[in-house]
Each structure stands twice: as structure tokens, then as C-alpha cells.
């Protein structure tokens, strides 16, 4: 009898730039204050990638760290899937550039765009490559240089986002560890509330799009907030229910770090005490596709083999989803 192959996470690597942008720094740039930012979002500071550097400069060190921790050669990697909305350039893909920089010479790589749900979409895709039996080692990365698309004169968005990224190694496993189940959703009707107006084929860059500030994030906070609270909580509850699990069976919730209030609502909905929720939004802000793997990177030493972990996200698109993991080391 052939054994079922699952995709187990066997190593995590991460990278955040050294430069910090604190709430006090933002008070000097826009009409805001530390108290408002902390109470409305939970954020205290974010990291900013300075200089002429792109998302590949966040993800290459993350991939290199992961390979070093696992003690394997870059030549062993079969594929790299990158979730990002801030690729170094429209093409080639950032995955393509990271493969080159980190020496993944035997891998194919591609980017996947699902905004804040990018890591979950990429993880499900990477896991499917492993589960097919055709690939043995796949790296899944998520990261964004959000500072490249933030308008630092818009107080409603500039306080939220930061730069960072992380990556996980998926390896074929026959003991049942790794990705167990995943529910991913998308609804293009959410586009008007969160998007970047120009720079794509619909509105290519022009003097007009630049003058109109159309190359920055456009977000209507409240409708996104409402949809996020419902979307993330619903899908997490559905995932537990269809796997016959309750909050008591879950060791950790790893939520997308967009707003502490959205995270609290999700934990409450699935009956999880708040000390089982990974939270690093106060230090990094919202790094879009980077938030979930950065949490795994920060919490790696606390995770135990066999832990049931729920990853959940909601973001631009709208896109959302939840993934159930059994930690493998
Ligand atoms: O990761 C991608 C998905 N994105 C999200 O999940 C984000 C979801 N949305 C949110 O997290 C929240 O909507 C925000 C944090 C963006 C905004 O919080 P809010 O509680 O929804 O605030 P609001 O937009 O209702 O604004 C409340 C007030 C307004 O003033 P008035 O009209 O009541 O006088 C805003 O002008 O707060 C004002 N305001 C600010 N005040 C100080 C908005 N931004 C700021 C600011 N500092 N930075």
C-alpha cells in the first residue's frame, strides 16, 4: 500500500530590515498620534527597507537562513513559490530573482499574488506540489516591501504597513505531519475597497497616474475591517468544524497581522484563549504576505512536534482563507 504524502514544514527563515519607523516618527510626518495607532491597530513600530532594494532582498536572506538551519544545499530545492504584491519588478518574477541570488539552480520559481492571503495561497500550492509525489523539497516564501507602495502623506494607510518576509521549507512526509487542510476563498467584488489603481495593464504608469498618486495603496478601512472580521473568523471556524476540532485542540492561531482587533475577534469566534495567538504586529506592522511566516519564524522555538496550528488571513481582492497544520519538528 502506498503511504499518503503530506507536506511538512521542516525549517523556517526570516528577515526584517534594521531600520525602524516608530509611531513617534509618524507623528512628525502626518496628523496622527501614538495612542490612536496603538488602540486602533496594536502597532508600535514597523521595519523599513531603505536604499534601492526590493522584495528579493527581504526573501533571499530568509531562504539562505532556512537552508543553513536545515543543513541542506540550495541545489536540493525543487521549487520556490513566492507570495507578494510588491515584486522587484513586473517581470521577471521575484521568485526567479531569489532562485538566482540564493543559488537554487535546480528549482523553478514563480510568484503568486493574493495580497495578505499570499502566504496561505502559496503554502497550499507548494503543499500540492509535494503531495503530488513529484517534488520533494519546495520553499514557500511570503514578503513585501510595503514602503514602496505606501503614501506617507495618507495617515489612514501609512501607519499600518511595514517591510519584511520569511520562508518555510516543505518536505515530503509519510507520518502525517504538515499541511492537513486548507480553505481558500476570493471575491473580486471587494476590489473597490482595497487596491492599487495604476501600474498594471488597465492603467499603465503615466504622468497623470503619478500626479493622481495612483501608484499607492488605496484602502477604505471600515468595509475592509468588517469583511476581515467576518471572513477570517468564518473560515477558521469552518476549518475546525470540518476537521472535528475545537479551540481546545489548537496549540496556536497564526493570524495575518493587519489589526489586533480583527485578530481578537477571530480568536474569540473559534474559542481560543488569547495566549495561544501569535502576535507580532506591534513590532512589524502589516507586512502583507510576510506576516504569517514571520510569526512562525518568531515563535519557532515554542512550537512542538504534533502541535495543531491554524493559519488565517484576509486581505485585498478580497482574498481570505485558513490552513490547518500539524507541526513536524
Ligand atoms: O491587511 C489588508 C487588510 N486590511 C485590513 O485588514 C485593514 C482593516 N481596517 C482597519 O484595520 C481599520 O479600519 C483602520 C485601522 C484602517 C482604521 O481604523 P478605524 O477604527 O476603522 O478608523 P476609521 O477609519 O473609522 O476612522 C476613525 C477616525 C476618523 O476621524 P473622524 O471622522 O471620526 O473624525 C479618521 O479620520 O479616525 C481618524 N483617523 C486617524 N486619526 C489619527 C484615521 N486615521 C487616523 C490616524 N491617526 N492615523
PDB file of C-alpha atoms and ligand atoms in Angstrom, residues 30-33 36-37 40-41 115-116 154-161 194 219-226 228 256-259 261-262 286 288 314-316, ligand 1:
ATOM      1  CA  UNK A  30       1.207  63.054   9.409  1.00  0.00           C
ATOM      2  CA  UNK A  31      -1.554  64.208  11.766  1.00  0.00           C
ATOM      3  CA  UNK A  32      -1.678  61.132  13.988  1.00  0.00           C
ATOM      4  CA  UNK A  33      -0.657  60.058  17.461  1.00  0.00           C
ATOM      5  CA  UNK A  36      -4.657  56.341  18.234  1.00  0.00           C
ATOM      6  CA  UNK A  37      -2.382  53.934  16.373  1.00  0.00           C
ATOM      7  CA  UNK A  40      -6.971  51.169  16.750  1.00  0.00           C
ATOM      8  CA  UNK A  41      -4.379  48.750  15.332  1.00  0.00           C
ATOM      9  CA  UNK A 115      -2.258  40.191  -1.214  1.00  0.00           C
ATOM     10  CA  UNK A 116      -2.454  39.486   2.529  1.00  0.00           C
ATOM     11  CA  UNK A 154      -2.018  59.387   3.917  1.00  0.00           C
ATOM     12  CA  UNK A 155      -2.479  58.816   7.642  1.00  0.00           C
ATOM     13  CA  UNK A 156      -5.085  56.116   7.133  1.00  0.00           C
ATOM     14  CA  UNK A 157      -2.618  53.718   5.455  1.00  0.00           C
ATOM     15  CA  UNK A 158       0.938  54.813   6.278  1.00  0.00           C
ATOM     16  CA  UNK A 159       0.573  53.880   9.937  1.00  0.00           C
ATOM     17  CA  UNK A 160      -0.305  50.273   9.102  1.00  0.00           C
ATOM     18  CA  UNK A 161       2.296  48.813   6.782  1.00  0.00           C
ATOM     19  CA  UNK A 194      -8.539  47.838  -1.350  1.00  0.00           C
ATOM     20  CA  UNK A 219      -7.874  51.401   1.191  1.00  0.00           C
ATOM     21  CA  UNK A 220     -11.305  52.116   2.633  1.00  0.00           C
ATOM     22  CA  UNK A 221     -10.580  50.933   6.153  1.00  0.00           C
ATOM     23  CA  UNK A 222     -14.054  50.275   7.520  1.00  0.00           C
ATOM     24  CA  UNK A 223     -15.516  47.993   4.816  1.00  0.00           C
ATOM     25  CA  UNK A 224     -12.255  46.038   4.788  1.00  0.00           C
ATOM     26  CA  UNK A 225     -12.331  45.794   8.576  1.00  0.00           C
ATOM     27  CA  UNK A 226     -15.896  44.468   8.593  1.00  0.00           C
ATOM     28  CA  UNK A 228     -11.998  40.825   7.512  1.00  0.00           C
ATOM     29  CA  UNK A 256      -2.473  37.712   9.412  1.00  0.00           C
ATOM     30  CA  UNK A 257      -1.292  40.779  11.316  1.00  0.00           C
ATOM     31  CA  UNK A 258      -3.461  43.607   9.962  1.00  0.00           C
ATOM     32  CA  UNK A 259      -5.235  44.815  13.060  1.00  0.00           C
ATOM     33  CA  UNK A 261      -8.985  43.938  16.839  1.00  0.00           C
ATOM     34  CA  UNK A 262      -9.551  41.630  13.813  1.00  0.00           C
ATOM     35  CA  UNK A 286       1.352  44.703   8.469  1.00  0.00           C
ATOM     36  CA  UNK A 288       1.133  41.758   3.845  1.00  0.00           C
ATOM     37  CA  UNK A 314      -7.813  38.184   4.997  1.00  0.00           C
ATOM     38  CA  UNK A 315      -6.764  40.829   2.510  1.00  0.00           C
ATOM     39  CA  UNK A 316      -7.007  42.701  -0.769  1.00  0.00           C
TER      40      UNK A 316
HETATM   41  O1  LIG B   1      -4.143  43.672   5.508  1.00  0.00           O
HETATM   42  C1  LIG B   1      -5.028  44.034   4.490  1.00  0.00           C
HETATM   43  C2  LIG B   1      -6.387  44.141   5.004  1.00  0.00           C
HETATM   44  N1  LIG B   1      -6.545  45.371   5.713  1.00  0.00           N
HETATM   45  C3  LIG B   1      -7.150  45.408   6.893  1.00  0.00           C
HETATM   46  O2  LIG B   1      -7.497  44.388   7.424  1.00  0.00           O
HETATM   47  C4  LIG B   1      -7.397  46.764   7.485  1.00  0.00           C
HETATM   48  C5  LIG B   1      -8.804  46.842   8.007  1.00  0.00           C
HETATM   49  N2  LIG B   1      -9.139  48.158   8.525  1.00  0.00           N
HETATM   50  C6  LIG B   1      -8.620  48.627   9.689  1.00  0.00           C
HETATM   51  O3  LIG B   1      -7.771  47.993  10.299  1.00  0.00           O
HETATM   52  C7  LIG B   1      -9.162  49.915  10.239  1.00  0.00           C
HETATM   53  O4  LIG B   1     -10.304  50.272   9.508  1.00  0.00           O
HETATM   54  C8  LIG B   1      -8.148  51.109  10.203  1.00  0.00           C
HETATM   55  C9  LIG B   1      -7.024  50.846  11.202  1.00  0.00           C
HETATM   56  C10 LIG B   1      -7.582  51.271   8.800  1.00  0.00           C
HETATM   57  C11 LIG B   1      -8.860  52.386  10.621  1.00  0.00           C
HETATM   58  O5  LIG B   1      -9.448  52.217  11.905  1.00  0.00           O
HETATM   59  P1  LIG B   1     -10.987  52.587  12.133  1.00  0.00           P
HETATM   60  O6  LIG B   1     -11.256  52.302  13.549  1.00  0.00           O
HETATM   61  O7  LIG B   1     -11.796  51.846  11.109  1.00  0.00           O
HETATM   62  O8  LIG B   1     -10.995  54.128  11.898  1.00  0.00           O
HETATM   63  P2  LIG B   1     -11.918  54.987  10.905  1.00  0.00           P
HETATM   64  O9  LIG B   1     -11.447  54.822   9.505  1.00  0.00           O
HETATM   65  O10 LIG B   1     -13.348  54.713  11.236  1.00  0.00           O
HETATM   66  O11 LIG B   1     -11.587  56.450  11.389  1.00  0.00           O
HETATM   67  C12 LIG B   1     -11.970  56.922  12.697  1.00  0.00           C
HETATM   68  C13 LIG B   1     -11.437  58.331  12.860  1.00  0.00           C
HETATM   69  C14 LIG B   1     -11.726  59.240  11.685  1.00  0.00           C
HETATM   70  O12 LIG B   1     -11.955  60.537  12.178  1.00  0.00           O
HETATM   71  P3  LIG B   1     -13.460  61.105  12.363  1.00  0.00           P
HETATM   72  O13 LIG B   1     -14.092  61.042  11.006  1.00  0.00           O
HETATM   73  O14 LIG B   1     -14.104  60.178  13.362  1.00  0.00           O
HETATM   74  O15 LIG B   1     -13.230  62.492  12.873  1.00  0.00           O
HETATM   75  C15 LIG B   1     -10.444  59.253  10.917  1.00  0.00           C
HETATM   76  O16 LIG B   1     -10.243  60.416  10.133  1.00  0.00           O
HETATM   77  O17 LIG B   1     -10.007  58.295  12.975  1.00  0.00           O
HETATM   78  C16 LIG B   1      -9.421  59.184  12.026  1.00  0.00           C
HETATM   79  N3  LIG B   1      -8.130  58.640  11.620  1.00  0.00           N
HETATM   80  C17 LIG B   1      -6.996  58.870  12.302  1.00  0.00           C
HETATM   81  N4  LIG B   1      -6.739  59.593  13.400  1.00  0.00           N
HETATM   82  C18 LIG B   1      -5.465  59.599  13.842  1.00  0.00           C
HETATM   83  C19 LIG B   1      -7.857  57.827  10.563  1.00  0.00           C
HETATM   84  N5  LIG B   1      -6.548  57.527  10.555  1.00  0.00           N
HETATM   85  C20 LIG B   1      -6.008  58.160  11.614  1.00  0.00           C
HETATM   86  C21 LIG B   1      -4.691  58.220  12.123  1.00  0.00           C
HETATM   87  N6  LIG B   1      -4.464  58.954  13.232  1.00  0.00           N
HETATM   88  N7  LIG B   1      -3.669  57.559  11.548  1.00  0.00           N
END
